[in-house]
Amino acid sequence: METTPRNPARRRLLAGSAGALAAAGLGASGIARASDAPAKPAAAPATATAPAAKPAAASTAKPLPPYAAWKDADSVIVHSANTIETRRSAFGDGIITPSRQLYVRNNLPPPDAAILDDRDGWKVEIQGVKQPRTLTVGDLKTLGVESIATVLQCSGNGRGFFPHKPSGTPWEVGAAGCVMWTGVPVRTLVEYLGGLDGTPAFMTGTGGEVLPEGLDPKSLLVERSVPREAMQDAMLAWEMNGEPLSLAHGGPLRLIVPGYTGVNNVKYIKRLAFTAEQSPAKIQQTGYRLTPMDAKPSPDQPSVWAMEPKSWINAPGANGQAVKAGRVVVRGVAFGGMHAVKRVDVSIDGGKTWKQAALIGPDLGKYAWRQFALPVELTAGQHMLVSRVEDTQGNVQVENRFENAPGYINSSWRDHGLAINVS
């Protein structure tokens, strides 16, 4: 068996450190109403192909919550009102994940949809700069605009594979997607406001969810701090996949921190501050920490920040779809987290032997994922399909997960294997 190289990206994580729409096959899309739903379902990207067959909805399936009722019910699994997962068979072959199929994860119920009635009037307070100000989305739109494709992935994606069954949603592979964001770069905003005030260590985003009365705000407030250097590629985004940002995904304005897990990409952002210390909120101090097994969460444990190299296979045979013996094309997605994808290897025998797959479709930058494909001959019987990505810095996807109590950052290629029966 081939030995997996050591992974310096994992060592950094455990130490606590931290495109164009046309190229993706997305044409002009309809403008969303001032409610949560798009005006009409977005067309699938030109590079995408629909799954071979959509699984029939189970009679016991939970309904989509009202704020996400416009999602494609056949492409997602509703775990709860605040957690919706993309089916493994629904990713298709397009680089950009269609909005109607993208997962949803909220730490608190979303605000009322009325906040979308005047999108340009939404206000965000900017602190920790030489000229602190409160700006509206309309103001931000006068400063500049860029688009960037990033992998958006819940910190707990892959939690369902942990044998100790951590509390929280048992995500498998579907709490992730590749998304095109449009907005103003944070570096442009900081420059406009005279630069940073001193040398703050962190960039802190505060969400605009409504907090229940009578409770300590710090216990519920969605406020996340990331290392200051993350501001270089960060963005305040008002569009996703060419449409005004929906309520389900943080509209009217969201902080995007490329390469960092979803919780750090703060929804409904109302405050962006450059701070000397990390947020005092519970979600920062003890939440989203890589807590060892049988230990209590603590601020001295590594924070869940940067993503690791990760890949998985989506076809053939996802969600129990039939696979016939003969020539098939193994397909999946791969990303490097903080660096671009260099190569992807695929195994049809559970990691005993490997072959290099081809990267297909456009390269939308280092923070986007790449689709990969490898034609293989499958004999009748059982097969375990696995994939392993290497980034441009030589970091290789790990074979085994890092055991931690809350089940975060599962990048194990072995866990994410796809077992299929070939007839």
Coordinates of C-alpha atoms in Angstrom, one line a residue:
M1 CA 0.0 0.0 0.0
E2 CA 1.2 3.5 -0.8
T3 CA 2.1 5.6 2.2
T4 CA 0.4 9.0 2.5
P5 CA 2.9 11.8 2.8
R6 CA 3.0 13.8 6.0
N7 CA 0.7 16.8 5.9
P8 CA 2.1 20.2 7.1
A9 CA -1.3 21.8 6.7
R10 CA -2.7 19.6 9.4
R11 CA 0.2 20.5 11.7
R12 CA -0.6 24.2 11.2
L13 CA -4.3 23.6 11.9
L14 CA -3.6 21.7 15.1
A15 CA -1.2 24.4 16.3
G16 CA -4.1 26.9 16.0
S17 CA -2.7 29.0 13.1
A18 CA -4.6 29.8 10.7
G19 CA -13.3 34.0 -11.6
A20 CA -15.8 34.9 -13.6
L21 CA -19.3 33.6 -13.7
A22 CA -19.0 32.9 -17.4
A23 CA -16.0 30.7 -16.8
A24 CA -18.1 28.6 -14.5
G25 CA -20.8 28.2 -17.0
L26 CA -23.2 30.6 -15.2
G27 CA -25.1 33.0 -17.4
A28 CA -27.1 36.0 -16.4
S29 CA -29.6 34.9 -13.8
G30 CA -32.9 36.3 -12.7
I31 CA -33.0 39.0 -10.0
A32 CA -34.4 37.8 -6.7
R33 CA -37.4 39.3 -5.2
A34 CA -37.1 41.3 -1.9
S35 CA -38.1 38.1 -0.1
D36 CA -35.9 35.1 0.5
A37 CA -36.7 33.2 -2.7
P38 CA -35.2 33.9 -6.1
A39 CA -37.6 35.3 -8.7
K40 CA -37.5 31.9 -10.4
P41 CA -35.3 28.8 -10.2
A42 CA -31.8 29.6 -11.4
A43 CA -30.7 27.8 -14.5
A44 CA -28.2 25.1 -14.0
P45 CA -24.6 26.0 -15.0
A46 CA -23.8 25.1 -18.6
T47 CA -21.0 22.8 -17.4
A48 CA -23.4 20.9 -15.1
T49 CA -25.3 17.8 -15.8
A50 CA -28.2 16.6 -13.8
P51 CA -27.9 13.6 -11.6
A52 CA -28.8 10.3 -13.4
A53 CA -31.9 10.0 -11.2
K54 CA -33.3 11.9 -8.4
P55 CA -34.2 9.8 -5.3
A56 CA -37.8 9.7 -4.4
A57 CA -38.6 11.8 -1.4
A58 CA -39.3 9.6 1.6
S59 CA -42.8 9.9 3.1
T60 CA -41.2 10.8 6.4
A61 CA -38.9 13.5 4.9
K62 CA -39.0 16.8 6.8
P63 CA -40.3 19.8 4.8
L64 CA -38.1 22.7 3.8
P65 CA -38.4 25.6 6.3
P66 CA -40.2 28.7 4.9
Y67 CA -37.1 30.8 4.4
A68 CA -35.6 28.0 2.3
A69 CA -38.8 26.8 0.6
W70 CA -37.3 27.6 -2.8
K71 CA -34.7 24.9 -2.5
D72 CA -34.9 21.8 -4.7
A73 CA -36.4 19.4 -2.2
D74 CA -35.2 16.3 -4.2
S75 CA -31.6 17.5 -4.0
V76 CA -31.3 18.1 -0.3
I77 CA -31.8 16.4 3.1
V78 CA -33.6 18.5 5.7
H79 CA -32.1 17.6 9.1
S80 CA -33.8 20.5 10.9
A81 CA -35.1 24.0 10.3
N82 CA -31.5 25.3 10.5
T83 CA -29.6 22.4 8.8
I84 CA -30.1 21.3 5.2
E85 CA -27.7 19.0 3.4
T86 CA -27.0 18.6 -0.3
R87 CA -27.4 14.9 -1.4
R88 CA -24.2 13.3 -2.6
S89 CA -25.9 12.4 -5.9
A90 CA -26.9 16.1 -6.5
F91 CA -23.5 17.7 -7.0
G92 CA -23.4 16.9 -10.7
D93 CA -20.5 17.9 -12.9
G94 CA -20.6 21.7 -12.6
I95 CA -18.0 23.7 -10.7
I96 CA -20.5 26.1 -9.1
T97 CA -23.1 24.6 -6.8
P98 CA -26.6 25.8 -7.9
S99 CA -28.2 27.9 -5.1
R100 CA -31.2 25.7 -5.0
Q101 CA -29.0 22.7 -4.1
L102 CA -26.6 24.4 -1.7
Y103 CA -26.6 23.4 2.0
V104 CA -27.8 25.6 4.8
R105 CA -26.4 25.9 8.3
N106 CA -27.7 28.5 10.8
N107 CA -26.5 28.9 14.4
L108 CA -29.6 30.9 15.1
P109 CA -32.9 31.3 13.3
P110 CA -32.5 33.8 10.4
P111 CA -33.9 37.3 10.9
D112 CA -37.2 38.3 9.4
A113 CA -37.3 38.4 5.6
A114 CA -38.2 42.1 5.9
I115 CA -34.5 42.9 6.1
L116 CA -34.3 42.2 2.4
D117 CA -37.0 44.9 1.5
D118 CA -34.3 47.6 1.4
R119 CA -31.1 45.7 0.6
D120 CA -29.0 48.8 -0.1
G121 CA -30.1 50.3 3.2
W122 CA -28.6 47.6 5.3
K123 CA -25.9 49.1 7.6
V124 CA -22.6 47.7 8.7
E125 CA -20.3 49.3 11.3
I126 CA -16.6 49.3 10.5
Q127 CA -14.3 49.6 13.5
G128 CA -10.5 49.3 14.2
V129 CA -9.7 51.5 11.2
K130 CA -8.4 55.1 11.2
Q131 CA -11.7 56.5 10.1
P132 CA -14.4 54.3 11.6
R133 CA -17.8 54.6 10.0
T134 CA -21.2 53.0 9.5
L135 CA -21.8 52.3 5.8
T136 CA -24.8 51.0 4.0
V137 CA -24.7 48.3 1.3
G138 CA -25.4 51.2 -1.1
D139 CA -22.3 52.9 0.1
L140 CA -20.2 49.7 -0.3
K141 CA -21.3 49.4 -3.9
T142 CA -19.6 52.7 -4.7
L143 CA -16.2 51.6 -3.4
G144 CA -15.5 48.8 -5.9
V145 CA -16.7 45.3 -6.8
E146 CA -15.0 41.9 -7.3
S147 CA -16.1 38.3 -7.7
I148 CA -14.5 35.3 -6.1
A149 CA -15.3 31.6 -6.1
T150 CA -14.8 29.8 -2.8
V151 CA -15.6 26.5 -1.2
L152 CA -18.2 27.1 1.5
Q153 CA -18.1 24.2 4.0
C154 CA -19.6 23.7 7.4
S155 CA -17.0 23.0 10.1
G156 CA -18.8 19.8 10.9
N157 CA -19.0 18.4 7.4
G158 CA -18.1 14.7 7.7
R159 CA -19.2 14.6 11.4
G160 CA -21.5 11.7 10.5
F161 CA -18.4 9.5 10.0
F162 CA -17.1 9.9 13.6
P163 CA -17.7 6.6 15.5
H164 CA -18.4 8.3 18.8
K165 CA -21.4 10.1 17.2
P166 CA -20.8 13.7 18.3
S167 CA -23.7 15.9 19.1
G168 CA -24.8 18.1 16.2
T169 CA -25.9 17.4 12.7
P170 CA -24.5 14.1 11.3
W171 CA -23.4 15.7 8.0
E172 CA -21.7 13.3 5.6
V173 CA -20.4 15.2 2.4
G174 CA -23.3 17.6 1.7
A175 CA -22.5 20.5 4.0
A176 CA -20.3 22.0 1.3
G177 CA -20.5 23.7 -2.0
C178 CA -18.6 25.9 -4.4
V179 CA -20.0 29.4 -4.7
M180 CA -19.4 32.5 -6.6
W181 CA -19.6 35.6 -4.4
T182 CA -19.7 39.3 -5.5
G183 CA -19.1 42.3 -3.3
V184 CA -16.4 44.7 -2.2
P185 CA -13.0 43.3 -0.9
V186 CA -12.3 44.1 2.7
R187 CA -8.8 45.4 1.8
T188 CA -10.5 48.0 -0.4
L189 CA -12.8 49.0 2.4
V190 CA -10.0 49.3 4.9
E191 CA -8.0 51.4 2.4
Y192 CA -11.0 53.7 1.9
L193 CA -11.2 54.2 5.7
G194 CA -7.6 55.2 6.0
G195 CA -6.1 51.9 6.9
L196 CA -6.0 49.9 10.1
D197 CA -5.7 51.6 13.4
G198 CA -2.5 50.0 14.7
T199 CA -1.7 46.4 14.3
P200 CA -4.8 44.4 15.4
A201 CA -4.4 40.7 15.5
F202 CA -7.9 39.7 14.4
M203 CA -10.7 40.5 12.1
T204 CA -14.0 40.1 13.8
G205 CA -17.4 39.9 12.2
T206 CA -20.8 40.2 14.1
G207 CA -24.0 38.7 12.7
G208 CA -27.3 40.5 12.7
E209 CA -29.6 37.7 14.1
V210 CA -32.2 38.7 16.6
L211 CA -31.2 37.5 20.1
P212 CA -33.7 36.3 22.6
E213 CA -34.3 38.7 25.5
G214 CA -33.3 37.8 29.0
L215 CA -30.2 35.9 28.1
D216 CA -26.6 36.9 28.1
P217 CA -25.9 38.1 24.5
K218 CA -22.4 36.6 24.6
S219 CA -23.9 33.2 25.0
L220 CA -25.8 33.3 21.7
L221 CA -24.2 36.1 19.6
V222 CA -22.8 34.9 16.3
E223 CA -19.5 36.7 16.3
R224 CA -16.3 35.2 15.0
S225 CA -12.7 36.3 14.9
V226 CA -10.1 35.2 12.4
P227 CA -6.4 36.1 12.0
R228 CA -6.0 39.6 10.6
E229 CA -4.2 38.3 7.5
A230 CA -7.4 36.7 6.3
M231 CA -8.6 40.2 5.4
Q232 CA -6.4 40.2 2.2
D233 CA -8.8 38.0 0.4
A234 CA -12.0 38.6 2.5
M235 CA -15.1 40.2 1.0
L236 CA -18.4 41.8 2.1
A237 CA -20.7 40.1 -0.4
W238 CA -24.2 41.1 -1.5
E239 CA -24.5 38.6 -4.4
M240 CA -24.2 34.8 -4.6
N241 CA -24.1 32.9 -7.9
G242 CA -25.2 36.1 -9.8
E243 CA -28.3 36.8 -7.7
P244 CA -28.9 39.0 -4.7
L245 CA -28.0 37.1 -1.6
S246 CA -30.9 35.2 -0.1
L247 CA -31.9 35.2 3.5
A248 CA -31.0 31.5 3.7
H249 CA -27.4 32.4 2.9
G250 CA -26.9 35.6 4.8
G251 CA -28.5 38.3 2.8
P252 CA -28.5 41.2 2.4
L253 CA -24.7 41.2 3.3
R254 CA -22.3 38.5 4.4
L255 CA -18.6 38.3 5.3
I256 CA -16.8 35.9 3.1
V257 CA -13.4 34.6 4.4
P258 CA -12.0 32.4 1.6
G259 CA -10.3 29.1 2.8
Y260 CA -12.0 29.3 6.2
T261 CA -14.9 27.1 7.4
G262 CA -18.5 28.3 7.1
V263 CA -19.0 29.6 10.6
N264 CA -16.3 32.3 10.0
N265 CA -18.2 33.6 7.0
V266 CA -20.6 35.6 9.1
K267 CA -24.2 36.0 7.8
Y268 CA -26.3 39.2 8.1
I269 CA -23.1 41.0 9.1
K270 CA -23.7 44.3 11.0
R271 CA -20.2 44.9 12.4
L272 CA -16.7 44.3 11.0
A273 CA -14.0 45.2 13.5
F274 CA -10.2 44.8 13.7
T275 CA -9.5 43.8 17.2
A276 CA -6.6 43.1 19.5
E277 CA -8.3 40.1 21.0
Q278 CA -10.7 37.4 19.8
S279 CA -14.4 37.9 20.4
P280 CA -15.6 37.3 23.9
A281 CA -18.7 35.5 22.5
K282 CA -19.2 31.9 23.5
I283 CA -19.1 30.8 19.8
Q284 CA -15.5 32.0 19.7
Q285 CA -14.2 31.3 23.2
T286 CA -15.4 27.7 23.6
G287 CA -17.5 27.0 20.5
Y288 CA -15.9 25.7 17.3
R289 CA -12.7 24.5 19.1
L290 CA -10.8 21.3 18.3
T291 CA -11.6 19.8 21.7
P292 CA -9.8 16.6 22.6
M293 CA -12.0 13.6 23.4
D294 CA -13.3 13.6 27.0
A295 CA -12.2 17.2 27.5
K296 CA -14.2 20.4 28.0
P297 CA -14.1 23.2 25.3
S298 CA -11.5 25.8 26.2
P299 CA -10.1 29.0 24.6
D300 CA -6.6 27.5 24.6
Q301 CA -7.7 24.8 22.2
P302 CA -7.2 25.4 18.4
S303 CA -10.0 27.4 16.8
V304 CA -11.8 26.0 13.8
W305 CA -10.4 28.3 11.1
A306 CA -8.7 27.2 7.9
M307 CA -9.9 24.2 5.9
E308 CA -7.6 21.3 5.0
P309 CA -7.2 19.5 1.6
K310 CA -10.2 17.4 1.0
S311 CA -11.9 15.4 -1.7
W312 CA -14.7 12.8 -2.2
I313 CA -16.4 10.9 -4.9
N314 CA -19.9 11.6 -6.0
A315 CA -20.4 9.1 -8.8
P316 CA -21.1 6.4 -9.7
G317 CA -23.5 4.8 -7.2
A318 CA -24.2 7.7 -4.8
N319 CA -27.4 7.3 -2.8
G320 CA -27.8 3.7 -3.9
Q321 CA -28.0 4.3 -7.6
A322 CA -27.5 1.2 -9.7
V323 CA -24.0 0.6 -11.2
K324 CA -23.5 -2.0 -14.0
A325 CA -20.2 -3.8 -14.6
G326 CA -18.0 -2.4 -17.3
R327 CA -16.5 1.0 -18.1
V328 CA -17.6 3.9 -15.9
V329 CA -16.2 7.3 -15.1
V330 CA -15.5 8.0 -11.4
R331 CA -16.2 11.6 -10.6
G332 CA -15.9 13.9 -7.6
V333 CA -14.8 17.2 -6.2
A334 CA -11.5 18.3 -4.5
F335 CA -10.2 21.4 -2.9
G336 CA -7.1 22.5 -1.1
G337 CA -8.5 24.7 1.6
M338 CA -6.0 27.5 1.6
H339 CA -4.1 26.5 -1.6
A340 CA -5.0 25.4 -5.1
V341 CA -5.4 21.8 -6.1
K342 CA -2.3 20.2 -7.7
R343 CA -3.6 16.6 -8.4
V344 CA -6.2 14.0 -7.4
D345 CA -5.6 10.3 -7.2
V346 CA -8.5 7.8 -7.2
S347 CA -8.7 4.2 -5.9
I348 CA -11.4 1.6 -6.7
D349 CA -10.1 -0.9 -4.1
G350 CA -10.2 1.2 -0.9
G351 CA -6.8 2.7 -1.2
K352 CA -4.7 -0.3 -2.1
T353 CA -3.8 1.1 -5.5
W354 CA -4.1 4.6 -7.0
K355 CA -4.4 6.2 -10.4
Q356 CA -4.2 9.9 -11.1
A357 CA -7.5 11.5 -12.2
A358 CA -8.0 14.4 -14.7
L359 CA -9.0 17.8 -13.4
I360 CA -12.0 18.9 -15.5
G361 CA -13.8 22.1 -16.1
P362 CA -12.5 25.7 -15.5
D363 CA -10.0 26.6 -12.8
L364 CA -11.8 29.3 -10.8
G365 CA -8.9 30.1 -8.4
K366 CA -7.2 28.6 -5.4
Y367 CA -10.2 28.8 -3.1
A368 CA -12.6 27.0 -5.5
W369 CA -12.9 23.3 -5.8
R370 CA -12.0 21.3 -8.9
Q371 CA -14.0 18.5 -10.5
F372 CA -12.1 15.4 -11.3
A373 CA -12.8 12.3 -13.4
L374 CA -11.2 8.9 -14.0
P375 CA -12.5 6.3 -16.5
V376 CA -12.2 2.8 -14.9
E377 CA -13.4 -0.8 -15.5
L378 CA -15.5 -2.1 -12.7
T379 CA -16.2 -5.8 -12.3
A380 CA -19.3 -7.2 -10.6
G381 CA -19.1 -7.2 -6.8
Q382 CA -18.4 -4.7 -4.1
H383 CA -16.0 -1.8 -4.6
M384 CA -14.8 1.0 -2.3
L385 CA -14.2 4.2 -4.2
V386 CA -11.9 6.7 -2.5
S387 CA -10.0 9.8 -3.6
R388 CA -7.0 11.8 -2.3
V389 CA -6.1 15.4 -3.2
E390 CA -2.7 17.1 -3.0
D391 CA -2.4 20.9 -3.0
T392 CA 0.2 23.1 -4.7
Q393 CA 2.2 23.3 -1.4
G394 CA 2.6 19.5 -1.2
N395 CA -0.1 19.0 1.5
V396 CA -1.9 15.7 1.0
Q397 CA -5.4 14.8 2.2
V398 CA -5.1 12.7 5.4
E399 CA -6.1 9.1 5.5
N400 CA -7.6 9.2 9.0
R401 CA -9.6 11.8 10.7
F402 CA -8.4 13.8 13.7
E403 CA -10.4 12.6 16.6
N404 CA -12.1 15.5 18.4
A405 CA -15.2 15.7 20.6
P406 CA -17.4 17.9 18.5
G407 CA -16.5 16.2 15.2
Y408 CA -15.0 19.1 13.3
I409 CA -12.7 19.2 10.3
N410 CA -13.1 15.6 9.1
S411 CA -10.9 15.5 6.0
S412 CA -10.2 11.7 6.0
W413 CA -10.2 10.2 2.5
R414 CA -11.0 6.8 4.1
D415 CA -14.1 8.1 5.9
H416 CA -15.4 9.7 2.7
G417 CA -15.1 6.6 0.6
L418 CA -18.1 5.6 -1.5
A419 CA -19.0 1.9 -1.2
I420 CA -20.9 0.6 -4.2
N421 CA -22.3 -2.7 -5.4
V422 CA -21.7 -3.5 -9.1
S423 CA -24.0 -5.9 -11.0

